Amino acid sequence: MRAGCPTFDTLRRCGRSSFTRKAEAKAWAVQHELLRRLKEIVRKHKFTHAEIAKRSETSRTRVTAILNDDLEHVSTDLLIRILASLGYGVKVTVTKSKTAA
């Protein structure tokens, strides 16, 4: 795991509530799954960083940072927009949590 990525343990040390820790960890997991799939697609289709940037209307340096696992200040929306610009969609499934009040 890359340094600086939140884990349940690091979030606990930051003094975050249990709910916040779990919510942030789940959001982190979603982003990293989107990134994993994006990297697979880039490898499969041999897209250049410049081509991805042009299609998704973001900078090449930002695309390079994302593909090098730097998701700081990157929204899930941006990852979805990049995937969409490459011709891929994202499906979301909502399920009831076992720990919900």
JSON list of C-alpha atoms in Angstrom, two decimals:
[
{"chain": "A", "resi": 1, "resn": "MET", "atom": "CA", "xyz": [0.00, 0.00, 0.00]},
{"chain": "A", "resi": 2, "resn": "ARG", "atom": "CA", "xyz": [1.26, 3.47, -0.92]},
{"chain": "A", "resi": 3, "resn": "ALA", "atom": "CA", "xyz": [2.36, 5.74, 1.92]},
{"chain": "A", "resi": 4, "resn": "GLY", "atom": "CA", "xyz": [-0.24, 8.29, 2.89]},
{"chain": "A", "resi": 5, "resn": "CYS", "atom": "CA", "xyz": [-3.22, 6.18, 1.88]},
{"chain": "A", "resi": 6, "resn": "PRO", "atom": "CA", "xyz": [-5.83, 6.13, 4.64]},
{"chain": "A", "resi": 7, "resn": "THR", "atom": "CA", "xyz": [-6.41, 2.91, 6.49]},
{"chain": "A", "resi": 8, "resn": "PHE", "atom": "CA", "xyz": [-8.69, 2.23, 9.43]},
{"chain": "A", "resi": 9, "resn": "ASP", "atom": "CA", "xyz": [-5.63, 2.48, 11.70]},
{"chain": "A", "resi": 10, "resn": "THR", "atom": "CA", "xyz": [-4.31, 5.80, 10.34]},
{"chain": "A", "resi": 11, "resn": "LEU", "atom": "CA", "xyz": [-7.78, 7.33, 10.39]},
{"chain": "A", "resi": 12, "resn": "ARG", "atom": "CA", "xyz": [-8.20, 6.23, 14.02]},
{"chain": "A", "resi": 13, "resn": "ARG", "atom": "CA", "xyz": [-4.92, 7.92, 14.95]},
{"chain": "A", "resi": 14, "resn": "CYS", "atom": "CA", "xyz": [-6.21, 11.11, 13.32]},
{"chain": "A", "resi": 15, "resn": "GLY", "atom": "CA", "xyz": [-9.05, 11.10, 15.86]},
{"chain": "A", "resi": 16, "resn": "ARG", "atom": "CA", "xyz": [-11.82, 10.52, 13.35]},
{"chain": "A", "resi": 17, "resn": "SER", "atom": "CA", "xyz": [-15.07, 8.94, 14.52]},
{"chain": "A", "resi": 18, "resn": "SER", "atom": "CA", "xyz": [-15.81, 5.32, 13.76]},
{"chain": "A", "resi": 19, "resn": "PHE", "atom": "CA", "xyz": [-18.44, 6.30, 11.18]},
{"chain": "A", "resi": 20, "resn": "THR", "atom": "CA", "xyz": [-16.07, 8.72, 9.45]},
{"chain": "A", "resi": 21, "resn": "ARG", "atom": "CA", "xyz": [-13.25, 6.15, 9.42]},
{"chain": "A", "resi": 22, "resn": "LYS", "atom": "CA", "xyz": [-15.44, 3.53, 7.80]},
{"chain": "A", "resi": 23, "resn": "ALA", "atom": "CA", "xyz": [-16.98, 5.96, 5.32]},
{"chain": "A", "resi": 24, "resn": "GLU", "atom": "CA", "xyz": [-13.58, 7.35, 4.30]},
{"chain": "A", "resi": 25, "resn": "ALA", "atom": "CA", "xyz": [-12.07, 3.89, 4.00]},
{"chain": "A", "resi": 26, "resn": "LYS", "atom": "CA", "xyz": [-14.96, 2.77, 1.78]},
{"chain": "A", "resi": 27, "resn": "ALA", "atom": "CA", "xyz": [-14.61, 5.89, -0.39]},
{"chain": "A", "resi": 28, "resn": "TRP", "atom": "CA", "xyz": [-10.87, 5.19, -0.64]},
{"chain": "A", "resi": 29, "resn": "ALA", "atom": "CA", "xyz": [-11.60, 1.59, -1.67]},
{"chain": "A", "resi": 30, "resn": "VAL", "atom": "CA", "xyz": [-14.02, 2.74, -4.38]},
{"chain": "A", "resi": 31, "resn": "GLN", "atom": "CA", "xyz": [-11.46, 5.17, -5.82]},
{"chain": "A", "resi": 32, "resn": "HIS", "atom": "CA", "xyz": [-8.74, 2.55, -5.85]},
{"chain": "A", "resi": 33, "resn": "GLU", "atom": "CA", "xyz": [-11.00, 0.03, -7.59]},
{"chain": "A", "resi": 34, "resn": "LEU", "atom": "CA", "xyz": [-11.80, 2.65, -10.26]},
{"chain": "A", "resi": 35, "resn": "LEU", "atom": "CA", "xyz": [-8.08, 3.36, -10.59]},
{"chain": "A", "resi": 36, "resn": "ARG", "atom": "CA", "xyz": [-7.26, -0.36, -10.88]},
{"chain": "A", "resi": 37, "resn": "ARG", "atom": "CA", "xyz": [-9.77, -0.73, -13.70]},
{"chain": "A", "resi": 38, "resn": "LEU", "atom": "CA", "xyz": [-8.56, 2.47, -15.40]},
{"chain": "A", "resi": 39, "resn": "LYS", "atom": "CA", "xyz": [-5.00, 1.16, -15.40]},
{"chain": "A", "resi": 40, "resn": "GLU", "atom": "CA", "xyz": [-6.17, -2.15, -16.94]},
{"chain": "A", "resi": 41, "resn": "ILE", "atom": "CA", "xyz": [-8.00, -0.27, -19.71]},
{"chain": "A", "resi": 42, "resn": "VAL", "atom": "CA", "xyz": [-5.02, 1.99, -20.40]},
{"chain": "A", "resi": 43, "resn": "ARG", "atom": "CA", "xyz": [-2.70, -1.02, -20.70]},
{"chain": "A", "resi": 44, "resn": "LYS", "atom": "CA", "xyz": [-5.16, -3.00, -22.82]},
{"chain": "A", "resi": 45, "resn": "HIS", "atom": "CA", "xyz": [-5.79, -0.20, -25.32]},
{"chain": "A", "resi": 46, "resn": "LYS", "atom": "CA", "xyz": [-2.32, 1.40, -25.05]},
{"chain": "A", "resi": 47, "resn": "PHE", "atom": "CA", "xyz": [-3.77, 4.89, -24.47]},
{"chain": "A", "resi": 48, "resn": "THR", "atom": "CA", "xyz": [-1.21, 7.63, -23.99]},
{"chain": "A", "resi": 49, "resn": "HIS", "atom": "CA", "xyz": [-1.51, 10.02, -21.07]},
{"chain": "A", "resi": 50, "resn": "ALA", "atom": "CA", "xyz": [-1.93, 12.89, -23.54]},
{"chain": "A", "resi": 51, "resn": "GLU", "atom": "CA", "xyz": [-4.78, 11.09, -25.31]},
{"chain": "A", "resi": 52, "resn": "ILE", "atom": "CA", "xyz": [-6.57, 10.38, -22.03]},
{"chain": "A", "resi": 53, "resn": "ALA", "atom": "CA", "xyz": [-6.12, 14.00, -20.95]},
{"chain": "A", "resi": 54, "resn": "LYS", "atom": "CA", "xyz": [-7.55, 15.35, -24.20]},
{"chain": "A", "resi": 55, "resn": "ARG", "atom": "CA", "xyz": [-10.54, 13.00, -24.13]},
{"chain": "A", "resi": 56, "resn": "SER", "atom": "CA", "xyz": [-11.35, 13.68, -20.47]},
{"chain": "A", "resi": 57, "resn": "GLU", "atom": "CA", "xyz": [-10.60, 17.42, -20.64]},
{"chain": "A", "resi": 58, "resn": "THR", "atom": "CA", "xyz": [-8.04, 17.37, -17.84]},
{"chain": "A", "resi": 59, "resn": "SER", "atom": "CA", "xyz": [-4.29, 17.98, -17.85]},
{"chain": "A", "resi": 60, "resn": "ARG", "atom": "CA", "xyz": [-1.73, 15.39, -18.91]},
{"chain": "A", "resi": 61, "resn": "THR", "atom": "CA", "xyz": [0.20, 15.94, -15.67]},
{"chain": "A", "resi": 62, "resn": "ARG", "atom": "CA", "xyz": [-2.93, 15.16, -13.69]},
{"chain": "A", "resi": 63, "resn": "VAL", "atom": "CA", "xyz": [-3.55, 11.99, -15.70]},
{"chain": "A", "resi": 64, "resn": "THR", "atom": "CA", "xyz": [0.07, 10.95, -15.16]},
{"chain": "A", "resi": 65, "resn": "ALA", "atom": "CA", "xyz": [-0.24, 11.54, -11.41]},
{"chain": "A", "resi": 66, "resn": "ILE", "atom": "CA", "xyz": [-3.46, 9.52, -11.25]},
{"chain": "A", "resi": 67, "resn": "LEU", "atom": "CA", "xyz": [-1.94, 6.62, -13.19]},
{"chain": "A", "resi": 68, "resn": "ASN", "atom": "CA", "xyz": [1.01, 6.73, -10.77]},
{"chain": "A", "resi": 69, "resn": "ASP", "atom": "CA", "xyz": [-1.41, 6.12, -7.87]},
{"chain": "A", "resi": 70, "resn": "ASP", "atom": "CA", "xyz": [-1.57, 9.73, -6.69]},
{"chain": "A", "resi": 71, "resn": "LEU", "atom": "CA", "xyz": [-5.25, 10.21, -5.85]},
{"chain": "A", "resi": 72, "resn": "GLU", "atom": "CA", "xyz": [-4.77, 13.15, -3.52]},
{"chain": "A", "resi": 73, "resn": "HIS", "atom": "CA", "xyz": [-7.26, 15.87, -4.51]},
{"chain": "A", "resi": 74, "resn": "VAL", "atom": "CA", "xyz": [-8.84, 13.53, -7.10]},
{"chain": "A", "resi": 75, "resn": "SER", "atom": "CA", "xyz": [-12.59, 13.06, -6.93]},
{"chain": "A", "resi": 76, "resn": "THR", "atom": "CA", "xyz": [-14.44, 9.89, -7.74]},
{"chain": "A", "resi": 77, "resn": "ASP", "atom": "CA", "xyz": [-16.30, 12.00, -10.31]},
{"chain": "A", "resi": 78, "resn": "LEU", "atom": "CA", "xyz": [-13.05, 12.70, -12.17]},
{"chain": "A", "resi": 79, "resn": "LEU", "atom": "CA", "xyz": [-12.16, 9.01, -12.29]},
{"chain": "A", "resi": 80, "resn": "ILE", "atom": "CA", "xyz": [-15.63, 8.22, -13.64]},
{"chain": "A", "resi": 81, "resn": "ARG", "atom": "CA", "xyz": [-15.33, 11.05, -16.20]},
{"chain": "A", "resi": 82, "resn": "ILE", "atom": "CA", "xyz": [-11.98, 9.68, -17.38]},
{"chain": "A", "resi": 83, "resn": "LEU", "atom": "CA", "xyz": [-13.41, 6.16, -17.71]},
{"chain": "A", "resi": 84, "resn": "ALA", "atom": "CA", "xyz": [-16.44, 7.53, -19.59]},
{"chain": "A", "resi": 85, "resn": "SER", "atom": "CA", "xyz": [-14.20, 9.48, -21.97]},
{"chain": "A", "resi": 86, "resn": "LEU", "atom": "CA", "xyz": [-12.51, 6.17, -22.85]},
{"chain": "A", "resi": 87, "resn": "GLY", "atom": "CA", "xyz": [-15.87, 4.54, -23.60]},
{"chain": "A", "resi": 88, "resn": "TYR", "atom": "CA", "xyz": [-16.47, 2.79, -20.28]},
{"chain": "A", "resi": 89, "resn": "GLY", "atom": "CA", "xyz": [-19.34, 3.11, -17.83]},
{"chain": "A", "resi": 90, "resn": "VAL", "atom": "CA", "xyz": [-19.49, 2.57, -14.10]},
{"chain": "A", "resi": 91, "resn": "LYS", "atom": "CA", "xyz": [-22.25, 0.61, -12.38]},
{"chain": "A", "resi": 92, "resn": "VAL", "atom": "CA", "xyz": [-23.13, 1.38, -8.79]},
{"chain": "A", "resi": 93, "resn": "THR", "atom": "CA", "xyz": [-24.80, -1.09, -6.46]},
{"chain": "A", "resi": 94, "resn": "VAL", "atom": "CA", "xyz": [-26.45, 0.07, -3.27]},
{"chain": "A", "resi": 95, "resn": "THR", "atom": "CA", "xyz": [-26.94, -2.47, -0.51]},
{"chain": "A", "resi": 96, "resn": "LYS", "atom": "CA", "xyz": [-28.10, -2.23, 3.08]},
{"chain": "A", "resi": 97, "resn": "SER", "atom": "CA", "xyz": [-25.23, -2.17, 5.52]},
{"chain": "A", "resi": 98, "resn": "LYS", "atom": "CA", "xyz": [-25.25, -4.67, 8.35]},
{"chain": "A", "resi": 99, "resn": "THR", "atom": "CA", "xyz": [-24.01, -1.96, 10.71]},
{"chain": "A", "resi": 100, "resn": "ALA", "atom": "CA", "xyz": [-26.56, 0.72, 9.74]},
{"chain": "A", "resi": 101, "resn": "ALA", "atom": "CA", "xyz": [-28.66, 2.13, 12.55]}
]
